[in-house]
């Protein structure tokens, strides 16, 4: 898929993507050791499973470990244990709640947003580019979101974060969600989230698999955010990844006093940690 992106913002999106895609977190760690924007995707994502599809990661290049301390492998090589992959909605709900980050899991000082948790529904982006929600598609076992904020302090505004974990019936359904999400920013570069929240200038980029070190697939999106008490136009960053039939999404809405780099660090940390927790649930 070719992305027809031009201008200096393309460089910013690509650079941000490298930061998020290359973040360690999951595979590289010692194993001992109001409505949200697009937490999962559009209405057709995660549809019914097709006959003959197998759940589980496959077709990944062999990984070569680096000799440098703490370095990531040259390719992602995690394969879910088939016995640990959810087959029922109840099993999926257990995974999504165990994997989603709480206020002590993401980054220091984060607190619960109001509302804090939501689940059991599906985001839909119609032609109007105004987000709505519907029942879960038949191909999705569960989707669960937690919202966490960095409180306003020291003259800085309140940064809003959200993490969503979704379990599909098949790996193919999860990958379709990733593919559809990239197209949404091209179809609707301006999006209404509800409650006076608005995204604009959205650009998405799906990474080449060889550049992803902690998931089977990943994408990155960037744009601008405005909303109640946002203090004007702020930066917005969002990432989505897939491990087997499970997708994770992390969004960060900026605030006064925060640079785009600050938001990228918050998003990269959250994205790496939730992927690591998904691995623990599937290993």
mmCIF file of C-alpha atoms in Angstrom:
data_model
loop_
_atom_site.group_PDB
_atom_site.id
_atom_site.type_symbol
_atom_site.label_atom_id
_atom_site.label_comp_id
_atom_site.label_asym_id
_atom_site.label_seq_id
_atom_site.Cartn_x
_atom_site.Cartn_y
_atom_site.Cartn_z
ATOM 1 C CA UNK A 1 0.000 0.000 0.000
ATOM 2 C CA UNK A 2 1.399 3.373 -0.981
ATOM 3 C CA UNK A 3 0.752 6.382 1.185
ATOM 4 C CA UNK A 4 0.484 9.594 -0.823
ATOM 5 C CA UNK A 5 1.960 11.860 1.834
ATOM 6 C CA UNK A 6 3.789 15.095 1.092
ATOM 7 C CA UNK A 7 5.394 17.924 3.045
ATOM 8 C CA UNK A 8 7.288 18.213 6.282
ATOM 9 C CA UNK A 9 4.519 16.527 8.289
ATOM 10 C CA UNK A 10 5.340 13.272 6.508
ATOM 11 C CA UNK A 11 8.813 13.400 7.989
ATOM 12 C CA UNK A 12 7.315 13.989 11.434
ATOM 13 C CA UNK A 13 4.915 11.062 11.069
ATOM 14 C CA UNK A 14 7.685 8.768 9.857
ATOM 15 C CA UNK A 15 10.061 9.799 12.621
ATOM 16 C CA UNK A 16 7.373 9.319 15.252
ATOM 17 C CA UNK A 17 6.590 5.938 13.763
ATOM 18 C CA UNK A 18 10.187 4.813 14.091
ATOM 19 C CA UNK A 19 10.120 5.748 17.770
ATOM 20 C CA UNK A 20 6.923 3.794 18.423
ATOM 21 C CA UNK A 21 7.740 0.777 16.256
ATOM 22 C CA UNK A 22 11.234 0.443 17.654
ATOM 23 C CA UNK A 23 10.249 0.739 21.317
ATOM 24 C CA UNK A 24 11.353 -2.315 23.297
ATOM 25 C CA UNK A 25 8.879 -3.163 26.020
ATOM 26 C CA UNK A 26 7.338 -6.484 25.137
ATOM 27 C CA UNK A 27 9.613 -8.979 23.448
ATOM 28 C CA UNK A 28 12.803 -7.340 24.647
ATOM 29 C CA UNK A 29 12.017 -7.471 28.368
ATOM 30 C CA UNK A 30 13.161 -10.140 30.774
ATOM 31 C CA UNK A 31 10.097 -12.332 31.117
ATOM 32 C CA UNK A 32 10.756 -12.667 34.832
ATOM 33 C CA UNK A 33 10.764 -9.406 35.473
ATOM 34 C CA UNK A 34 -15.692 10.787 26.823
ATOM 35 C CA UNK A 35 -15.562 8.517 23.710
ATOM 36 C CA UNK A 36 -12.103 7.584 22.599
ATOM 37 C CA UNK A 37 -10.749 8.003 19.076
ATOM 38 C CA UNK A 38 -10.780 4.790 17.115
ATOM 39 C CA UNK A 39 -9.888 2.303 19.833
ATOM 40 C CA UNK A 40 -10.452 -0.561 17.417
ATOM 41 C CA UNK A 41 -11.673 0.425 13.962
ATOM 42 C CA UNK A 42 -14.601 0.803 11.602
ATOM 43 C CA UNK A 43 -17.782 -1.207 11.353
ATOM 44 C CA UNK A 44 -16.563 -3.836 8.925
ATOM 45 C CA UNK A 45 -13.467 -4.695 10.927
ATOM 46 C CA UNK A 46 -13.398 -7.922 12.844
ATOM 47 C CA UNK A 47 -16.176 -9.478 10.777
ATOM 48 C CA UNK A 48 -17.146 -13.141 10.809
ATOM 49 C CA UNK A 49 -14.343 -15.663 10.519
ATOM 50 C CA UNK A 50 -13.748 -17.219 7.131
ATOM 51 C CA UNK A 51 -13.677 -20.968 6.799
ATOM 52 C CA UNK A 52 -10.275 -22.549 7.211
ATOM 53 C CA UNK A 53 -8.588 -19.618 8.958
ATOM 54 C CA UNK A 54 -6.338 -20.492 11.851
ATOM 55 C CA UNK A 55 -5.880 -18.360 14.916
ATOM 56 C CA UNK A 56 -2.304 -17.652 15.949
ATOM 57 C CA UNK A 57 0.774 -15.846 14.716
ATOM 58 C CA UNK A 58 2.422 -17.270 11.629
ATOM 59 C CA UNK A 59 4.575 -16.385 8.667
ATOM 60 C CA UNK A 60 7.044 -14.309 10.692
ATOM 61 C CA UNK A 61 10.705 -14.107 9.707
ATOM 62 C CA UNK A 62 13.192 -15.876 11.954
ATOM 63 C CA UNK A 63 14.640 -13.619 14.610
ATOM 64 C CA UNK A 64 18.354 -13.070 15.088
ATOM 65 C CA UNK A 65 19.343 -11.959 18.548
ATOM 66 C CA UNK A 66 21.712 -9.028 18.856
ATOM 67 C CA UNK A 67 24.811 -9.378 21.009
ATOM 68 C CA UNK A 68 24.263 -5.873 22.427
ATOM 69 C CA UNK A 69 22.870 -5.806 25.984
ATOM 70 C CA UNK A 70 19.148 -5.012 26.004
ATOM 71 C CA UNK A 71 18.928 -4.895 22.199
ATOM 72 C CA UNK A 72 15.777 -5.957 20.368
ATOM 73 C CA UNK A 73 15.784 -9.038 18.110
ATOM 74 C CA UNK A 74 16.089 -8.314 14.410
ATOM 75 C CA UNK A 75 12.582 -9.739 13.827
ATOM 76 C CA UNK A 76 9.524 -10.451 15.939
ATOM 77 C CA UNK A 77 9.281 -14.156 16.698
ATOM 78 C CA UNK A 78 6.610 -14.586 19.377
ATOM 79 C CA UNK A 79 3.925 -17.204 18.645
ATOM 80 C CA UNK A 80 0.866 -17.435 20.914
ATOM 81 C CA UNK A 81 0.201 -20.739 22.647
ATOM 82 C CA UNK A 82 -2.971 -22.043 20.922
ATOM 83 C CA UNK A 83 -4.281 -23.212 24.293
ATOM 84 C CA UNK A 84 -4.041 -19.634 25.622
ATOM 85 C CA UNK A 85 -5.798 -17.928 22.704
ATOM 86 C CA UNK A 86 -9.369 -16.999 23.763
ATOM 87 C CA UNK A 87 -12.112 -19.039 22.141
ATOM 88 C CA UNK A 88 -15.071 -17.580 24.024
ATOM 89 C CA UNK A 89 -16.251 -14.116 25.009
ATOM 90 C CA UNK A 90 -15.615 -14.888 28.673
ATOM 91 C CA UNK A 91 -12.010 -15.874 27.960
ATOM 92 C CA UNK A 92 -11.555 -12.750 25.846
ATOM 93 C CA UNK A 93 -12.904 -10.495 28.603
ATOM 94 C CA UNK A 94 -10.388 -11.972 31.033
ATOM 95 C CA UNK A 95 -7.531 -11.248 28.625
ATOM 96 C CA UNK A 96 -8.574 -7.695 27.779
ATOM 97 C CA UNK A 97 -8.917 -6.691 31.408
ATOM 98 C CA UNK A 98 -5.643 -8.312 32.435
ATOM 99 C CA UNK A 99 -3.752 -6.703 29.555
ATOM 100 C CA UNK A 100 -5.227 -3.178 29.675
ATOM 101 C CA UNK A 101 -3.107 -0.718 31.666
ATOM 102 C CA UNK A 102 -4.244 0.765 34.976
ATOM 103 C CA UNK A 103 -3.043 4.000 36.582
ATOM 104 C CA UNK A 104 -0.025 2.321 38.192
ATOM 105 C CA UNK A 105 0.970 0.504 34.985
ATOM 106 C CA UNK A 106 1.540 3.160 32.325
ATOM 107 C CA UNK A 107 3.694 6.093 33.370
ATOM 108 C CA UNK A 108 4.322 7.760 36.731
ATOM 109 C CA UNK A 109 1.633 10.108 38.015
ATOM 110 C CA UNK A 110 -1.235 9.040 35.764
ATOM 111 C CA UNK A 111 -4.749 9.061 37.209
ATOM 112 C CA UNK A 112 -8.109 7.665 36.150
ATOM 113 C CA UNK A 113 -10.110 9.614 33.616
ATOM 114 C CA UNK A 114 -13.882 9.929 33.986
ATOM 115 C CA UNK A 115 -15.259 7.672 32.607
ATOM 116 C CA UNK A 116 -12.460 5.210 33.353
ATOM 117 C CA UNK A 117 -13.536 1.953 31.696
ATOM 118 C CA UNK A 118 -15.815 0.923 28.837
ATOM 119 C CA UNK A 119 -16.289 -2.276 26.892
ATOM 120 C CA UNK A 120 -18.592 -4.515 24.937
ATOM 121 C CA UNK A 121 -19.219 -2.099 22.045
ATOM 122 C CA UNK A 122 -17.585 -1.217 18.741
ATOM 123 C CA UNK A 123 -16.581 2.156 17.230
ATOM 124 C CA UNK A 124 -18.016 2.974 13.815
ATOM 125 C CA UNK A 125 -16.861 5.768 11.487
ATOM 126 C CA UNK A 126 -19.616 6.437 8.915
ATOM 127 C CA UNK A 127 -19.352 8.695 5.878
ATOM 128 C CA UNK A 128 -20.210 11.672 8.091
ATOM 129 C CA UNK A 129 -16.811 11.180 9.837
ATOM 130 C CA UNK A 130 -18.590 11.436 13.210
ATOM 131 C CA UNK A 131 -17.754 8.479 15.450
ATOM 132 C CA UNK A 132 -20.598 6.372 16.832
ATOM 133 C CA UNK A 133 -20.716 3.015 18.601
ATOM 134 C CA UNK A 134 -22.519 -0.254 17.853
ATOM 135 C CA UNK A 135 -22.671 -3.814 19.137
ATOM 136 C CA UNK A 136 -19.541 -5.943 18.748
ATOM 137 C CA UNK A 137 -19.260 -7.523 15.284
ATOM 138 C CA UNK A 138 -19.602 -11.308 15.190
ATOM 139 C CA UNK A 139 -15.865 -11.651 14.541
ATOM 140 C CA UNK A 140 -14.896 -9.810 17.744
ATOM 141 C CA UNK A 141 -15.010 -11.588 21.112
ATOM 142 C CA UNK A 142 -14.358 -8.521 23.251
ATOM 143 C CA UNK A 143 -13.038 -4.949 23.166
ATOM 144 C CA UNK A 144 -12.156 -3.055 26.348
ATOM 145 C CA UNK A 145 -10.848 0.476 26.990
ATOM 146 C CA UNK A 146 -9.255 2.191 29.963
ATOM 147 C CA UNK A 147 -8.643 5.950 30.051
ATOM 148 C CA UNK A 148 -5.805 7.502 32.024
ATOM 149 C CA UNK A 149 -4.626 11.107 32.280
ATOM 150 C CA UNK A 150 -1.485 12.973 33.240
ATOM 151 C CA UNK A 151 -2.943 15.612 35.611
ATOM 152 C CA UNK A 152 -2.536 19.325 35.021
ATOM 153 C CA UNK A 153 0.351 20.660 37.107
ATOM 154 C CA UNK A 154 3.087 23.277 37.023
ATOM 155 C CA UNK A 155 1.350 25.371 34.405
ATOM 156 C CA UNK A 156 0.835 22.381 32.093
ATOM 157 C CA UNK A 157 -2.538 21.093 30.958
ATOM 158 C CA UNK A 158 -4.126 17.681 31.408
ATOM 159 C CA UNK A 159 -2.940 15.033 28.919
ATOM 160 C CA UNK A 160 -5.584 12.406 28.089
ATOM 161 C CA UNK A 161 -4.541 8.850 27.314
ATOM 162 C CA UNK A 162 -6.484 5.722 26.444
ATOM 163 C CA UNK A 163 -5.573 2.092 25.863
ATOM 164 C CA UNK A 164 -7.824 -0.446 24.156
ATOM 165 C CA UNK A 165 -7.382 -4.215 23.883
ATOM 166 C CA UNK A 166 -9.499 -6.160 21.381
ATOM 167 C CA UNK A 167 -9.713 -9.929 20.855
ATOM 168 C CA UNK A 168 -10.810 -11.194 17.438
ATOM 169 C CA UNK A 169 -11.925 -14.715 16.650
ATOM 170 C CA UNK A 170 -9.155 -15.034 14.074
ATOM 171 C CA UNK A 171 -5.787 -13.535 13.287
ATOM 172 C CA UNK A 172 -7.125 -12.589 9.850
ATOM 173 C CA UNK A 173 -9.893 -10.540 11.466
ATOM 174 C CA UNK A 174 -7.382 -8.693 13.629
ATOM 175 C CA UNK A 175 -5.190 -7.943 10.639
ATOM 176 C CA UNK A 176 -8.185 -6.612 8.727
ATOM 177 C CA UNK A 177 -8.752 -4.164 11.573
ATOM 178 C CA UNK A 178 -5.186 -2.878 11.128
ATOM 179 C CA UNK A 179 -5.639 -2.482 7.369
ATOM 180 C CA UNK A 180 -8.975 -0.691 7.669
ATOM 181 C CA UNK A 181 -7.656 1.735 10.277
ATOM 182 C CA UNK A 182 -5.022 3.121 7.902
ATOM 183 C CA UNK A 183 -7.707 3.867 5.332
ATOM 184 C CA UNK A 184 -9.887 5.737 7.829
ATOM 185 C CA UNK A 185 -7.504 8.679 8.117
ATOM 186 C CA UNK A 186 -7.510 9.054 4.318
ATOM 187 C CA UNK A 187 -11.289 8.804 4.144
ATOM 188 C CA UNK A 188 -11.804 11.120 7.124
ATOM 189 C CA UNK A 189 -8.788 13.338 7.878
ATOM 190 C CA UNK A 190 -11.163 15.414 10.036
ATOM 191 C CA UNK A 191 -13.118 13.420 12.635
ATOM 192 C CA UNK A 192 -15.669 14.251 15.337
ATOM 193 C CA UNK A 193 -15.329 12.221 18.540
ATOM 194 C CA UNK A 194 -18.402 13.567 20.328
ATOM 195 C CA UNK A 195 -18.657 15.906 23.271
ATOM 196 C CA UNK A 196 -17.069 18.743 21.308
ATOM 197 C CA UNK A 197 -13.879 16.759 20.621
ATOM 198 C CA UNK A 198 -12.374 16.975 17.154
ATOM 199 C CA UNK A 199 -9.373 15.525 15.315
ATOM 200 C CA UNK A 200 -7.937 17.182 12.217
ATOM 201 C CA UNK A 201 -5.075 16.777 9.753
ATOM 202 C CA UNK A 202 -4.852 13.037 10.415
ATOM 203 C CA UNK A 203 -2.172 10.955 8.712
ATOM 204 C CA UNK A 204 -1.627 7.214 9.184
ATOM 205 C CA UNK A 205 1.331 5.014 8.374
ATOM 206 C CA UNK A 206 1.504 1.221 8.547
ATOM 207 C CA UNK A 207 5.023 -0.025 9.170
ATOM 208 C CA UNK A 208 6.858 -2.564 7.070
ATOM 209 C CA UNK A 209 6.987 -5.762 9.131
ATOM 210 C CA UNK A 210 10.778 -5.770 9.074
ATOM 211 C CA UNK A 211 10.706 -2.523 11.084
ATOM 212 C CA UNK A 212 8.387 -3.853 13.808
ATOM 213 C CA UNK A 213 10.167 -5.536 16.714
ATOM 214 C CA UNK A 214 7.443 -6.079 19.321
ATOM 215 C CA UNK A 215 4.315 -7.106 17.391
ATOM 216 C CA UNK A 216 3.082 -8.886 14.276
ATOM 217 C CA UNK A 217 1.903 -5.570 12.799
ATOM 218 C CA UNK A 218 1.837 -1.914 13.832
ATOM 219 C CA UNK A 219 0.648 1.459 12.563
ATOM 220 C CA UNK A 220 0.963 5.050 13.718
ATOM 221 C CA UNK A 221 -1.296 8.061 13.329
ATOM 222 C CA UNK A 222 -0.770 11.750 14.094
ATOM 223 C CA UNK A 223 -2.837 14.895 13.843
ATOM 224 C CA UNK A 224 -4.314 17.720 15.893
ATOM 225 C CA UNK A 225 -6.846 17.629 18.701
ATOM 226 C CA UNK A 226 -9.274 20.198 20.090
ATOM 227 C CA UNK A 227 -11.891 19.778 22.767
ATOM 228 C CA UNK A 228 -13.334 21.144 25.990
ATOM 229 C CA UNK A 229 -10.566 22.471 28.231
ATOM 230 C CA UNK A 230 -7.902 21.513 25.648
ATOM 231 C CA UNK A 231 -6.502 25.046 25.776
ATOM 232 C CA UNK A 232 -6.575 25.362 21.995
ATOM 233 C CA UNK A 233 -5.223 23.134 19.238
ATOM 234 C CA UNK A 234 -2.979 20.373 20.594
ATOM 235 C CA UNK A 235 -0.958 17.518 19.112
ATOM 236 C CA UNK A 236 -2.508 14.066 18.981
ATOM 237 C CA UNK A 237 -0.741 10.709 18.531
ATOM 238 C CA UNK A 238 -2.152 7.218 18.252
ATOM 239 C CA UNK A 239 -0.755 3.756 17.611
ATOM 240 C CA UNK A 240 -2.253 0.347 16.991
ATOM 241 C CA UNK A 241 -0.545 -3.062 17.004
ATOM 242 C CA UNK A 242 -1.433 -6.725 16.615
ATOM 243 C CA UNK A 243 -0.181 -9.905 18.253
ATOM 244 C CA UNK A 244 -1.978 -12.928 16.796
ATOM 245 C CA UNK A 245 -5.740 -12.275 17.037
ATOM 246 C CA UNK A 246 -5.325 -9.491 19.631
ATOM 247 C CA UNK A 247 -5.020 -5.795 18.786
ATOM 248 C CA UNK A 248 -3.934 -2.990 21.089
ATOM 249 C CA UNK A 249 -4.443 0.731 20.610
ATOM 250 C CA UNK A 250 -2.961 3.667 22.526
ATOM 251 C CA UNK A 251 -4.060 7.279 22.042
ATOM 252 C CA UNK A 252 -2.623 10.420 23.645
ATOM 253 C CA UNK A 253 -4.294 13.836 23.392
ATOM 254 C CA UNK A 254 -1.922 16.722 24.045
ATOM 255 C CA UNK A 255 -2.249 19.688 26.364
ATOM 256 C CA UNK A 256 -0.656 23.052 27.062
ATOM 257 C CA UNK A 257 3.055 22.746 27.870
ATOM 258 C CA UNK A 258 3.590 19.386 26.154
ATOM 259 C CA UNK A 259 5.564 18.925 22.943
ATOM 260 C CA UNK A 260 4.863 16.301 20.319
ATOM 261 C CA UNK A 261 7.984 14.474 21.521
ATOM 262 C CA UNK A 262 6.538 14.344 25.048
ATOM 263 C CA UNK A 263 3.364 12.740 23.717
ATOM 264 C CA UNK A 264 5.327 10.244 21.633
ATOM 265 C CA UNK A 265 7.244 9.110 24.699
ATOM 266 C CA UNK A 266 4.018 8.598 26.637
ATOM 267 C CA UNK A 267 2.436 6.688 23.722
ATOM 268 C CA UNK A 268 5.538 4.551 23.126
ATOM 269 C CA UNK A 269 5.736 3.590 26.794
ATOM 270 C CA UNK A 270 2.069 2.662 26.962
ATOM 271 C CA UNK A 271 2.181 0.791 23.669
ATOM 272 C CA UNK A 272 5.182 -1.312 24.672
ATOM 273 C CA UNK A 273 3.749 -2.172 28.070
ATOM 274 C CA UNK A 274 0.340 -3.261 26.820
ATOM 275 C CA UNK A 275 1.958 -5.452 24.145
ATOM 276 C CA UNK A 276 4.108 -7.082 26.808
ATOM 277 C CA UNK A 277 1.014 -7.805 28.891
ATOM 278 C CA UNK A 278 -0.731 -9.327 25.858
ATOM 279 C CA UNK A 279 2.252 -11.620 25.370
ATOM 280 C CA UNK A 280 2.044 -12.740 29.007
ATOM 281 C CA UNK A 281 -1.616 -13.610 28.468
ATOM 282 C CA UNK A 282 -0.852 -15.630 25.323
ATOM 283 C CA UNK A 283 2.386 -17.410 26.219
#
